[in-house]
Amino acid sequence: MTMRGVSLLASAINLSITADAGPDCQLGPCLFQVHAEADTAEVMIYGAIGGYLFEESVSALDLVERIGQITASTIHVRLNSVGGVVTDGMAIYNALKSHPARTVVTVEGQAASIASLILQAGDERRVFASSLVMVHGPRTVAAGTATTFRQNAEALDAHAAAMLEAYASRSGRREDMERLLTDDADHWYSGPQAIDAGLADVVVDADPGASARWQAASAVAVTGYLHAIEGAGAPVTAQLRRHIVASLSPQTFASLPEVSQSAVIGHIEDPTMKQQYATILASAGLATAAAAGNTATPAAAPAAPAPAPVTAAAPAADPVAAAMLALRTRNTEIQAIAQTHMGIPAVAEYVNGIIAAADISVTADNAGRHILALLGSNGQPLNGNAGIVPGGDQRDLTRAAMSNAIEARAGLVQATDGNPFRGMTMGEIARACVQATGTNVAGMDRMQIVGMAFTHSSSDFPSLLGDASRRAVAQGYQEAEENFDQFTRPVNVPDFKATNLVGLGAFSDLDIVPEGGEYKQGTFSEQSQAMKIVTYGKLFTITRQAVINDDLGIFSDVPRKMGQAARRTLAKAVFELINSNPILADGKRLFSAEHGNLLPAALISTASVGAMQSAMRLQKDKSGNLIQVPMKGLLTPVALNLLARAVREAEYAVGAGTGDKDPNTVRNTFEVWDHGRLDEKDPKAWYGLANPAFVDGIVVGYLDGNQTPYLEQEQGFTVDGVAWKVRLDAAPAIADYRGIYKNPGNPT
């Protein structure tokens, strides 16, 4: 096979080789020109490289032939290209490198993908400060057998190796260039960044001729992007919009037709930038209207003996420059008004906001009046830098510093710079807590000091340990690798009494109401299930000995592991509920033929997943209303997880009886979760769960909505220290059987 299909194209414009873009995508105007004057030739390369993939592009065959005919001693190459076919780019690179003339390559817009390799052909590689250079590895689209794909991979490696020689020979950074070609990422550089990376040599001085050429190049690029964006998919559209923004300047914008200017504004997503260019467009319109008014034909004057001399009208000012000058003048006036009040946050926010918005309708006088209103709306000193702000007392500050020191040593938080308690042992902090109460600890041993730290009524020591333990419990609860919260919905339960969960079905159909007729009461169909909160809990104790021994694990590792255990225990209850197939309020098992949520046994496949999705969408409530339950995902044993993901992601249908090219109709239409507790009960069965936004299958009730373990402290009586009780009040329940379906799995 040939590698004509291997392309190196900026990802933002990768239209002609992306399967979802189609062959009708256009890249806008693409061209090349070669002309010579005296002893200098100019080669202009604008557009995609290679005629194989693009309807309008730079043909390597034609360009290389024209380069070979050049006899001048200097070749200036003007480059603005998104990239294209690798081999065509290499041919242009080799033609320029092998030519005896001195070659100067200037990136006037962008040199992306294989175009960045053409840049390396220059004896001098020039960029503008606003130029873009992008490097990435070659890529292709292939189909066929595994052998075909291996051959394609080898060919891509060979292309990358050949390209590496060009980049490495000019940059002198072989390892860096090899990384850019093999890490499967697009690497973008501005002009100065390209020089730092070894991809260019010099930033071009902005002489008038260069500025005009850059403006023309940018206008061509923006026009091409606007043309390409029509009919493009969402990802490509987003990338094209970024290219439009990168190519814009006020001068480039002003050179575009008005219809293109309006289109450009529509594609700018940043509100500040959108406002800036909308202001320029509006100002240009006003200036044009004024110019038209000034050039109206005057009334005929009476004849005179001799004609008066006529003074030619001064040329109209550049509307873009005039608008920008007006904005700068207004901003300077506003900043002068606000200068002495910028220490007040509201004033600073307002001034920075109107300057960023660039709304010319807001005058300096308007801004001054608004600033005065802001100054009168708060009680701060007008200079914004005086006054005393109340805060916490010394005890609060000391306690916060001690808490930070303890938690930092336990690895729960970062230590605060300048914390005087940083690095202290637990015993030393206990001593500081006792001394803070005004107690003289002279003559006390460590056991007495720690005991008093626990028992003194004014001591903060127990609270400090509690703060650290609570943080550790919460951290452990979040760390536990349990996924039940991804397919269940939390609900608030007010008390420990049995609570009915009402799964509302569809509202009854609307009736035809004749003129003057009576409206009848509608109803919801209901499915009521019961839930009762249970309490899960354990105790742990922090003793005097643990503090004296500076045992950090007793209040970091132990409570953290208890937090993990709390989440694990709740997950166990969720999966026990699924595995037990409980009897519901209607007297029937959760999964049953009567409920219509027990499907014929089958292995996970395109057909069986599609059947489950259809069964859920065809489910009806008790009133016979079709409720259209969408399936959110599959819940499987660990043993079936890979198969479920394969069915979700495969391009072609998976399962017996399907053809090699049958489409996978369920591709990327569901999520996949797995858990080992399902393997313990039945490694073959798998489940479909509804989107809880429509129907609740499984809910987890939490007392008062508290979804994290609660830590309660009790002073020890039988033990010297403090006892802590970790408690979680929660319970899972089935809210509606229509929200969960079961397939018993492979019957063999």
XYZ file of C-alpha atoms in Angstrom:
748
model
C 0.000 0.000 0.000
C 1.081 3.596 -0.488
C 1.233 6.187 2.220
C -0.323 8.889 0.084
C -3.013 9.107 2.761
C -0.553 9.987 5.514
C -1.195 13.581 6.401
C 0.189 16.117 8.809
C -2.510 18.716 9.264
C -3.279 21.138 12.072
C -5.967 19.521 14.161
C -8.156 22.587 13.944
C -8.468 22.201 10.144
C -8.244 18.397 9.921
C -11.367 18.328 7.757
C -10.416 16.325 4.712
C -9.057 13.338 6.574
C -11.530 13.099 9.451
C -14.191 10.486 8.897
C -17.057 12.623 10.203
C -16.189 15.657 8.084
C -16.859 14.107 4.706
C -15.285 14.774 1.297
C -17.253 17.984 0.698
C -15.374 20.048 3.300
C -13.565 23.071 1.937
C -10.533 24.841 3.299
C -11.170 28.136 1.613
C -8.799 29.877 -0.806
C -5.538 27.981 -1.292
C -2.788 29.156 -3.654
C 0.851 29.353 -4.509
C 2.699 31.873 -6.646
C 6.251 32.062 -7.967
C 7.685 35.196 -9.526
C 11.147 36.711 -9.850
C 12.585 40.206 -9.977
C 16.243 40.872 -10.733
C 18.233 38.338 -8.706
C 15.472 37.512 -6.208
C 12.574 35.077 -6.570
C 9.475 34.980 -4.389
C 7.520 31.790 -3.665
C 4.145 32.255 -1.974
C 2.653 29.115 -0.354
C -0.827 29.740 1.040
C -3.144 26.830 1.867
C -3.070 23.094 2.395
C -0.168 21.039 1.056
C -0.834 18.283 -1.476
C -3.513 17.945 -4.108
C -4.531 14.403 -3.169
C -6.727 15.245 -0.175
C -7.961 18.741 -0.938
C -9.956 20.247 -3.777
C -8.058 23.534 -3.479
C -4.487 23.128 -2.322
C -0.845 23.648 -3.113
C 0.255 20.981 -5.584
C 3.738 19.704 -4.787
C 4.190 18.572 -8.394
C 3.560 22.044 -9.800
C 5.440 23.923 -7.092
C 8.563 21.733 -7.179
C 8.671 22.093 -10.960
C 8.464 25.885 -10.655
C 11.141 25.975 -7.939
C 13.471 24.010 -10.194
C 13.135 26.697 -12.880
C 14.309 29.505 -10.549
C 17.762 30.901 -11.434
C 17.876 33.748 -8.875
C 20.479 33.680 -6.100
C 17.908 34.314 -3.334
C 14.498 32.714 -2.847
C 12.001 34.317 -0.468
C 9.295 31.849 0.619
C 6.138 33.377 2.144
C 4.336 30.673 4.098
C 0.805 30.422 5.526
C -0.417 26.816 5.625
C -2.375 24.438 7.836
C -0.293 21.461 6.646
C -1.391 18.526 4.529
C 0.132 15.432 2.910
C 3.476 14.403 4.400
C 5.175 13.276 1.194
C 4.168 16.432 -0.694
C 5.551 18.558 2.128
C 8.788 16.571 2.087
C 9.081 17.053 -1.677
C 8.754 20.843 -1.317
C 11.243 20.822 1.588
C 13.806 18.819 -0.424
C 13.334 21.022 -3.503
C 14.108 24.142 -1.472
C 17.015 22.525 0.416
C 18.658 21.233 -2.746
C 18.329 24.510 -4.664
C 21.661 26.404 -4.859
C 20.005 29.735 -4.002
C 19.928 31.167 -0.487
C 16.456 30.429 0.897
C 14.610 32.719 3.320
C 11.309 31.333 4.678
C 8.909 33.734 6.427
C 5.816 32.526 8.293
C 3.254 35.206 7.468
C 0.341 33.422 9.134
C 0.914 29.925 10.370
C 3.198 27.016 9.558
C 1.265 24.133 11.024
C 1.958 20.430 10.791
C 3.960 19.498 7.645
C 4.216 23.220 6.798
C 6.486 23.594 9.840
C 8.862 21.140 8.125
C 8.910 23.353 5.008
C 9.922 26.205 7.339
C 13.060 24.216 8.230
C 14.222 24.399 4.585
C 15.141 28.049 5.033
C 18.733 29.124 5.419
C 17.043 31.872 7.406
C 13.740 31.078 9.134
C 11.711 34.184 9.874
C 8.547 34.627 11.940
C 6.428 37.541 13.060
C 5.665 37.959 16.749
C 2.088 36.929 15.926
C 2.995 33.963 13.700
C 1.960 30.444 14.679
C 4.069 27.301 14.292
C 2.726 23.828 15.099
C 4.547 20.469 15.159
C 3.069 17.000 15.617
C 3.594 13.468 14.377
C 2.235 12.040 11.095
C -1.162 10.388 11.099
C -3.384 8.473 8.700
C -6.756 6.772 8.348
C -6.703 3.039 7.643
C -9.004 0.040 7.376
C -8.312 -3.631 7.036
C -6.826 -6.514 8.953
C -4.519 -6.462 11.953
C -1.592 -6.962 9.582
C -2.678 -3.883 7.642
C -2.727 -1.802 10.803
C 0.736 -3.031 11.826
C 2.049 -2.099 8.386
C 0.471 1.336 8.725
C 2.068 1.805 12.142
C 5.484 0.882 10.753
C 4.993 3.285 7.850
C 4.029 6.109 10.220
C 7.171 5.444 12.260
C 9.247 5.614 9.083
C 7.673 8.930 8.084
C 8.290 10.342 11.566
C 11.932 9.230 11.434
C 12.423 10.945 8.064
C 10.816 14.145 9.335
C 12.978 14.036 12.461
C 16.116 14.488 10.354
C 14.790 17.770 8.951
C 13.774 19.180 12.330
C 16.882 17.949 14.160
C 19.368 19.207 11.555
C 18.087 22.781 11.891
C 17.265 22.903 15.602
C 20.175 20.836 16.935
C 17.760 19.333 19.466
C 17.153 15.775 18.340
C 15.617 14.496 21.569
C 13.200 17.424 21.831
C 12.133 17.075 18.196
C 11.669 13.318 18.564
C 9.334 13.920 21.500
C 7.273 16.409 19.491
C 6.829 13.828 16.722
C 5.916 10.859 18.917
C 3.791 12.048 21.869
C 0.518 12.278 19.871
C -0.013 15.950 20.773
C -0.233 19.216 18.837
C 2.532 21.622 19.923
C 1.716 25.272 19.148
C 4.235 28.109 19.335
C 4.028 31.859 18.824
C 6.826 33.460 16.809
C 9.167 34.097 19.776
C 8.328 30.683 21.256
C 9.241 29.013 17.957
C 12.676 30.646 18.161
C 13.111 29.381 21.720
C 12.182 25.871 20.544
C 14.771 25.959 17.740
C 12.120 26.032 14.992
C 12.858 29.583 13.762
C 15.730 32.065 13.737
C 14.500 35.649 13.869
C 11.423 37.804 14.459
C 10.808 40.065 11.457
C 10.882 43.824 12.112
C 7.498 45.364 11.433
C 8.400 47.496 8.402
C 5.440 48.965 6.451
C 5.735 46.472 3.624
C 5.836 43.517 5.995
C 2.835 44.884 7.885
C 0.809 45.174 4.692
C 1.733 41.643 3.645
C 0.846 40.292 7.102
C -2.501 42.094 7.037
C -3.288 40.624 3.619
C -2.216 37.155 4.766
C -4.371 37.386 7.877
C -7.375 38.534 5.850
C -6.954 35.568 3.483
C -6.650 33.214 6.466
C -9.751 34.579 8.212
C -11.755 34.362 4.975
C -10.655 30.749 4.578
C -11.642 29.892 8.146
C -15.089 31.468 7.670
C -15.556 29.412 4.505
C -14.432 26.177 6.182
C -16.613 26.639 9.257
C -19.820 26.322 7.215
C -21.242 22.846 7.781
C -18.325 21.721 9.969
C -18.922 19.582 13.058
C -18.878 21.035 16.564
C -15.251 20.081 17.474
C -13.879 21.435 14.190
C -16.004 24.591 14.493
C -14.564 25.304 17.948
C -10.990 24.942 16.675
C -11.660 27.096 13.614
C -13.033 29.817 15.884
C -9.781 29.779 17.853
C -7.863 30.244 14.575
C -10.080 33.190 13.615
C -9.351 34.867 16.953
C -5.603 34.172 16.637
C -5.498 35.785 13.165
C -7.432 38.939 14.091
C -6.150 42.458 14.543
C -8.096 45.729 14.216
C -6.384 46.402 10.877
C -7.160 42.921 9.532
C -10.767 43.260 10.716
C -11.142 46.636 8.996
C -9.907 45.209 5.681
C -12.692 42.592 5.572
C -16.064 43.145 3.841
C -18.855 44.157 6.219
C -20.632 40.799 5.838
C -17.404 39.018 6.841
C -16.931 41.414 9.763
C -20.386 40.519 11.093
C -19.628 36.811 10.667
C -16.316 37.186 12.519
C -18.028 38.896 15.472
C -20.521 36.028 15.609
C -17.675 33.526 16.014
C -15.830 35.422 18.805
C -16.664 33.811 22.151
C -14.745 36.103 24.527
C -17.235 38.853 25.519
C -14.566 41.543 25.918
C -13.072 40.873 22.495
C -16.536 40.615 20.911
C -17.441 44.026 22.367
C -14.180 45.535 21.102
C -14.761 44.481 17.489
C -18.476 45.298 17.633
C -17.454 48.810 18.722
C -14.994 49.066 15.826
C -17.694 47.940 13.380
C -20.218 50.413 14.803
C -17.679 53.249 14.783
C -16.738 52.475 11.192
C -20.420 52.615 10.245
C -20.852 56.008 11.911
C -17.727 57.361 10.230
C -18.937 56.123 6.836
C -22.322 57.762 7.353
C -20.666 61.034 8.375
C -18.391 60.955 5.354
C -21.385 60.359 3.091
C -23.172 63.375 4.631
C -20.164 65.615 4.164
C -19.893 64.769 0.469
C -23.480 65.755 -0.402
C -23.732 67.910 -3.583
C -23.980 71.614 -2.631
C -26.600 73.933 -4.132
C -25.583 75.746 -7.317
C -23.973 79.126 -6.635
C -24.670 82.284 -8.689
C -22.317 82.905 -11.572
C -19.221 84.906 -10.692
C -16.787 86.793 -12.863
C -14.039 84.406 -11.951
C -14.286 80.955 -10.357
C -13.132 80.804 -6.748
C -10.320 78.387 -6.034
C -11.599 75.039 -4.729
C -9.742 73.418 -1.818
C -9.747 69.617 -1.968
C -11.450 67.953 1.020
C -9.119 66.296 3.492
C -9.205 62.520 3.240
C -11.507 60.850 5.751
C -9.746 59.608 8.866
C -9.249 55.874 9.304
C -12.406 54.849 11.258
C -10.589 52.050 13.077
C -7.779 54.326 14.220
C -10.299 57.000 15.219
C -12.331 54.532 17.294
C -9.237 53.184 19.037
C -7.977 56.726 19.764
C -11.357 57.679 21.252
C -11.308 54.614 23.496
C -7.761 55.331 24.705
C -8.628 58.968 25.456
C -11.759 57.994 27.359
C -9.907 55.299 29.341
C -7.211 57.795 30.358
C -9.856 60.218 31.630
C -11.653 57.485 33.604
C -8.410 56.269 35.182
C -7.551 59.831 36.237
C -10.966 60.211 37.919
C -10.703 56.872 39.742
C -6.998 56.891 40.625
C -7.354 57.922 44.287
C -10.190 55.438 44.901
C -8.790 52.273 43.282
C -8.086 50.822 46.738
C -11.850 50.276 47.123
C -12.711 46.874 45.555
C -16.072 47.976 44.108
C -14.492 50.959 42.339
C -11.563 48.908 41.024
C -13.923 46.205 39.730
C -16.152 48.765 37.988
C -13.296 50.684 36.348
C -11.506 47.541 35.173
C -14.799 46.197 33.835
C -15.737 49.191 31.685
C -12.203 49.478 30.309
C -12.203 45.777 29.394
C -15.672 46.037 27.805
C -14.488 48.849 25.472
C -18.049 50.210 25.234
C -17.613 53.670 23.684
C -21.146 54.658 24.790
C -19.911 54.863 28.416
C -18.304 58.304 28.685
C -15.850 59.524 31.306
C -18.650 61.657 32.767
C -20.905 58.575 33.096
C -18.099 56.689 34.811
C -17.380 59.555 37.218
C -21.027 59.717 38.326
C -21.108 55.962 38.891
C -17.881 56.062 40.923
C -19.378 58.766 43.163
C -22.423 56.553 43.728
C -20.162 53.652 44.695
C -18.232 55.835 47.137
C -21.452 56.847 48.849
C -22.829 53.304 49.086
C -20.340 51.953 51.626
C -18.858 53.019 54.911
C -15.193 52.672 53.968
C -12.792 55.634 54.011
C -12.671 57.337 50.636
C -8.948 56.646 50.201
C -9.676 52.923 50.473
C -6.549 52.274 52.508
C -7.419 53.260 56.078
C -9.507 51.861 58.901
C -9.445 48.937 61.299
C -11.109 45.698 60.231
C -12.326 43.490 63.112
C -11.324 39.832 63.094
C -10.997 36.812 65.361
C -9.495 37.129 68.816
C -6.093 35.764 69.802
C -7.577 32.485 71.027
C -9.187 31.863 67.622
C -5.912 32.616 65.848
C -3.923 30.382 68.209
C -6.360 27.511 67.857
C -6.312 27.793 64.044
C -2.495 27.733 64.034
C -2.387 24.686 66.349
C -4.973 22.857 64.238
C -2.983 23.561 61.083
C 0.231 22.300 62.721
C -1.396 19.012 63.835
C -3.113 18.367 60.485
C 0.042 19.255 58.544
C 2.112 16.718 60.508
C -0.579 14.123 59.799
C -0.380 14.870 56.064
C -3.943 16.195 55.844
C -3.165 19.822 54.846
C -0.255 22.072 53.880
C 1.491 23.833 56.768
C 0.941 27.586 56.923
C 4.086 29.681 56.493
C 5.180 31.332 59.733
C 3.068 29.061 61.940
C 4.757 29.192 65.405
C 3.454 25.690 66.262
C 4.759 24.095 63.086
C 6.768 20.945 63.832
C 5.695 20.691 67.496
C 4.964 17.239 68.902
C 1.535 16.393 70.286
C 2.884 16.703 73.831
C 4.259 20.171 73.137
C 0.938 21.354 71.715
C -0.867 19.866 74.745
C 1.455 21.892 77.019
C 0.725 25.059 74.994
C -3.035 24.448 75.337
C -2.754 24.115 79.127
C -0.571 27.226 79.401
C -3.091 29.160 77.283
C -5.685 28.574 80.038
C -3.439 30.423 82.524
C -2.353 27.246 84.329
C 1.218 27.055 85.665
C 2.686 23.730 84.521
C 5.909 24.045 86.495
C 6.566 20.819 88.402
C 4.088 18.724 86.351
C 5.215 15.623 84.486
C 4.093 14.897 80.922
C 1.258 12.567 81.990
C -0.224 15.278 84.225
C 0.112 17.951 81.548
C -1.569 15.826 78.876
C -4.278 14.768 81.324
C -5.027 18.403 82.140
C -5.050 19.222 78.410
C -7.867 16.668 78.038
C -9.838 17.575 81.178
C -9.446 21.324 81.744
C -12.738 23.046 80.974
C -11.023 25.856 79.021
C -8.550 23.669 77.114
C -8.820 23.605 73.328
C -6.837 20.371 73.032
C -9.809 17.947 72.636
C -11.328 20.243 70.002
C -8.035 20.360 68.103
C -7.883 16.568 67.992
C -11.532 16.530 66.926
C -10.865 18.912 64.029
C -8.034 16.717 62.745
C -10.064 13.530 63.192
C -13.096 14.969 61.383
C -10.954 15.982 58.445
C -9.381 12.509 58.362
C -12.799 10.786 58.497
C -14.121 12.949 55.653
C -10.967 12.336 53.620
C -11.227 8.589 54.109
C -14.910 8.591 53.136
C -14.098 10.338 49.861
C -11.061 8.121 49.167
C -12.973 4.833 49.338
C -13.268 3.418 45.815
C -17.011 2.809 45.792
C -19.185 3.820 42.863
C -22.753 3.432 44.119
C -23.278 7.201 44.102
C -22.891 7.178 40.297
C -26.123 5.233 39.727
C -28.152 6.111 42.845
C -29.711 9.361 43.996
C -29.364 10.764 47.540
C -32.584 11.715 49.337
C -33.193 13.573 52.581
C -34.945 11.597 55.354
C -36.126 13.602 58.407
C -36.127 10.854 61.087
C -35.718 7.138 61.827
C -39.366 6.248 61.209
C -40.323 4.207 58.153
C -40.681 6.565 55.192
C -42.673 5.927 52.030
C -40.863 6.669 48.790
C -43.399 7.616 46.133
C -42.218 7.066 42.587
C -44.436 9.326 40.510
C -45.398 7.928 37.140
C -46.660 9.907 34.183
C -49.430 12.478 34.591
C -52.749 11.328 33.174
C -53.472 12.322 29.575
C -55.089 15.700 28.975
C -58.789 15.733 28.008
C -60.406 17.720 25.225
C -62.218 20.623 26.865
C -65.095 22.043 24.764
C -65.895 25.734 24.829
C -67.240 26.552 28.278
C -66.591 22.971 29.402
C -65.341 21.751 32.773
C -61.709 20.842 33.492
C -61.308 17.479 35.240
C -58.750 16.708 37.939
C -55.637 14.898 36.677
C -53.693 12.310 38.687
C -50.229 10.801 38.984
C -49.833 7.037 39.019
C -47.848 6.031 42.096
C -45.421 3.306 43.125
C -44.834 3.472 46.882
C -41.921 1.717 48.620
C -40.719 1.862 52.218
C -37.383 3.068 53.614
C -36.075 3.141 57.161
C -32.810 4.796 58.154
C -30.308 2.634 60.040
C -27.216 3.712 61.972
C -23.719 2.419 61.240
C -20.990 3.267 63.740
C -17.784 2.477 65.637
C -15.731 3.927 68.503
C -12.063 4.857 68.724
C -10.113 6.445 71.556
C -7.182 8.877 71.738
C -5.352 8.214 75.007
C -2.775 10.151 77.007
C -0.195 7.549 76.060
C -0.851 8.124 72.338
C -0.284 11.867 72.778
C 2.888 11.405 74.848
C 4.202 8.896 72.272
C 3.356 11.415 69.517
C 1.354 8.714 67.710
C -0.005 10.658 64.733
C -1.650 7.582 63.244
C -4.198 7.355 66.055
C -5.964 10.519 64.899
C -5.110 10.440 61.175
C -4.884 6.860 59.893
C -7.469 5.381 62.269
C -10.283 7.884 61.595
C -9.437 7.935 57.890
C -9.795 4.163 57.701
C -13.057 4.443 59.645
C -14.299 6.905 57.041
C -13.379 4.438 54.315
C -15.171 1.689 56.228
C -18.322 3.822 56.492
C -18.531 4.278 52.726
C -17.673 0.619 52.143
C -20.431 -0.463 54.556
C -23.015 1.668 52.781
C -21.914 0.282 49.400
C -22.300 -3.234 50.775
C -25.896 -2.432 51.747
C -26.638 -1.096 48.241
C -25.391 -4.235 46.506
C -27.032 -6.554 49.039
C -30.295 -4.853 48.120
C -29.725 -5.620 44.430
C -28.493 -9.185 44.996
C -31.332 -10.117 47.382
C -34.090 -9.315 44.852
C -36.392 -8.089 47.653
C -40.173 -8.268 47.782
C -41.654 -4.831 47.131
C -44.797 -3.194 48.495
C -46.930 -4.806 45.763
C -45.965 -8.276 47.026
C -43.801 -9.110 44.009
C -40.051 -9.560 43.713
C -38.064 -6.585 42.463
C -37.007 -8.442 39.312
C -40.011 -10.360 38.029
C -42.069 -11.022 34.937
C -44.957 -9.103 36.529
C -42.788 -5.985 36.724
C -41.512 -6.504 33.187
C -37.930 -5.822 34.250
C -36.548 -9.388 34.070
C -35.363 -10.030 30.521
C -34.540 -13.325 28.742
C -31.071 -14.580 29.663
C -28.411 -13.413 27.225
C -24.754 -12.456 27.108
C -23.998 -8.735 26.850
C -24.101 -7.843 23.146
C -25.364 -5.160 20.813
C -28.677 -6.989 20.483
C -29.228 -7.688 24.204
C -28.313 -4.148 25.280
C -30.590 -2.747 22.587
C -33.386 -5.012 23.817
C -32.927 -3.727 27.379
C -32.983 -0.111 26.210
C -36.162 -0.770 24.220
C -37.852 -2.555 27.128
C -37.140 0.377 29.429
C -38.416 2.934 26.941
C -41.625 0.916 26.390
C -42.396 0.610 30.127
C -45.826 1.834 31.246
C -47.200 2.998 34.581
C -50.281 1.570 36.285
C -52.544 3.859 34.277
C -51.173 2.526 31.012
C -49.216 5.674 30.175
C -45.979 5.121 28.237
C -43.313 6.748 30.446
C -40.251 6.447 28.163
C -37.559 5.502 30.720
C -34.060 6.210 29.270
C -31.296 3.810 30.319
C -28.301 5.627 31.786
C -25.876 2.718 32.054
C -25.061 -0.932 32.690
C -24.065 -2.289 36.111
C -22.031 -5.480 35.733
C -19.871 -7.902 37.685
C -16.160 -7.280 37.278
C -16.016 -10.387 35.083
C -18.283 -8.730 32.476
C -16.885 -5.196 32.620
C -14.548 -5.490 29.626
C -17.272 -7.046 27.483
C -19.706 -4.256 28.407
C -17.148 -1.594 27.502
C -16.358 -3.373 24.233
C -20.052 -3.339 23.291
C -20.284 0.350 24.201
C -17.240 1.425 22.188
C -17.173 -0.958 19.208
C -17.810 0.530 15.780
C -19.482 -2.632 14.521
C -22.094 -4.841 16.162
C -20.867 -7.249 18.866
C -22.445 -10.654 19.377
C -23.473 -13.857 17.644
C -25.362 -13.577 14.382
C -23.981 -10.180 13.391
C -22.092 -9.383 10.231
C -18.584 -7.967 10.123
C -19.876 -4.580 8.973
C -23.201 -4.349 10.831
C -23.246 -1.033 12.705
C -23.188 -1.023 16.496
C -26.532 0.676 17.175
C -25.835 1.101 20.916
C -22.384 2.623 20.541
C -21.650 5.252 23.207
C -25.288 5.352 24.379
C -24.707 4.175 27.960
C -22.238 4.248 30.835
C -20.616 1.190 32.447
C -20.111 0.499 36.168
C -18.889 -2.700 37.791
C -18.482 -4.084 41.312
C -17.021 -7.246 42.813
C -20.011 -7.771 45.131
C -22.050 -8.713 42.063
C -19.460 -11.387 41.187
C -19.917 -12.917 44.656
C -23.639 -13.416 44.050
C -23.849 -14.151 40.310
C -20.969 -13.421 37.904
C -23.302 -13.797 34.880
C -26.142 -11.389 35.698
C -26.052 -7.764 34.560
C -28.336 -4.787 35.117
C -29.610 -1.673 33.359
C -30.239 1.486 35.382
C -32.417 4.432 34.416
C -31.412 8.051 34.428
C -32.518 9.209 37.922
C -33.575 12.542 36.436
C -36.543 10.633 34.950
C -37.097 7.596 37.194
C -35.432 6.690 40.498
C -34.364 3.056 40.541
C -32.249 2.981 43.707
C -32.034 5.820 46.216
C -29.873 6.240 49.315
C -31.529 8.041 52.200
C -29.449 10.159 54.576
C -30.693 11.494 57.911
C -31.203 15.253 57.493
C -29.349 15.020 54.176
C -25.954 14.493 55.877
C -23.988 12.392 53.371
C -20.739 12.153 55.359
C -19.972 10.368 58.643
C -20.609 12.299 61.860
C -17.935 12.447 64.573
C -19.083 12.797 68.189
C -16.735 13.343 71.162
C -17.081 11.992 74.700
C -14.654 12.503 77.569
C -13.249 9.146 78.672
C -14.149 7.849 82.147
C -12.752 4.333 82.044
C -9.935 5.397 79.693
C -7.557 8.362 80.123
C -8.280 10.324 76.988
C -11.155 11.101 74.630
C -13.469 8.605 72.922
C -14.822 9.344 69.454
C -17.913 7.844 67.900
C -18.088 7.704 64.103
C -21.679 7.415 62.924
C -23.438 7.308 59.560
C -27.245 7.355 59.446
C -28.285 6.093 56.023
C -30.019 3.299 54.121
C -30.559 2.300 50.475
C -33.992 1.485 49.065
C -35.776 0.664 45.813
C -37.808 3.700 44.770
C -39.307 2.346 41.528
C -38.785 -1.029 39.882
C -39.093 0.646 36.467
C -35.712 2.261 37.056
C -33.690 -0.993 37.245
C -33.708 -3.989 34.878
C -31.960 -7.355 35.096
C -30.672 -9.824 32.540
C -29.637 -13.178 34.116
C -26.771 -13.419 31.644
C -25.364 -16.203 29.514
C -27.646 -19.244 29.998
C -24.861 -21.752 29.223
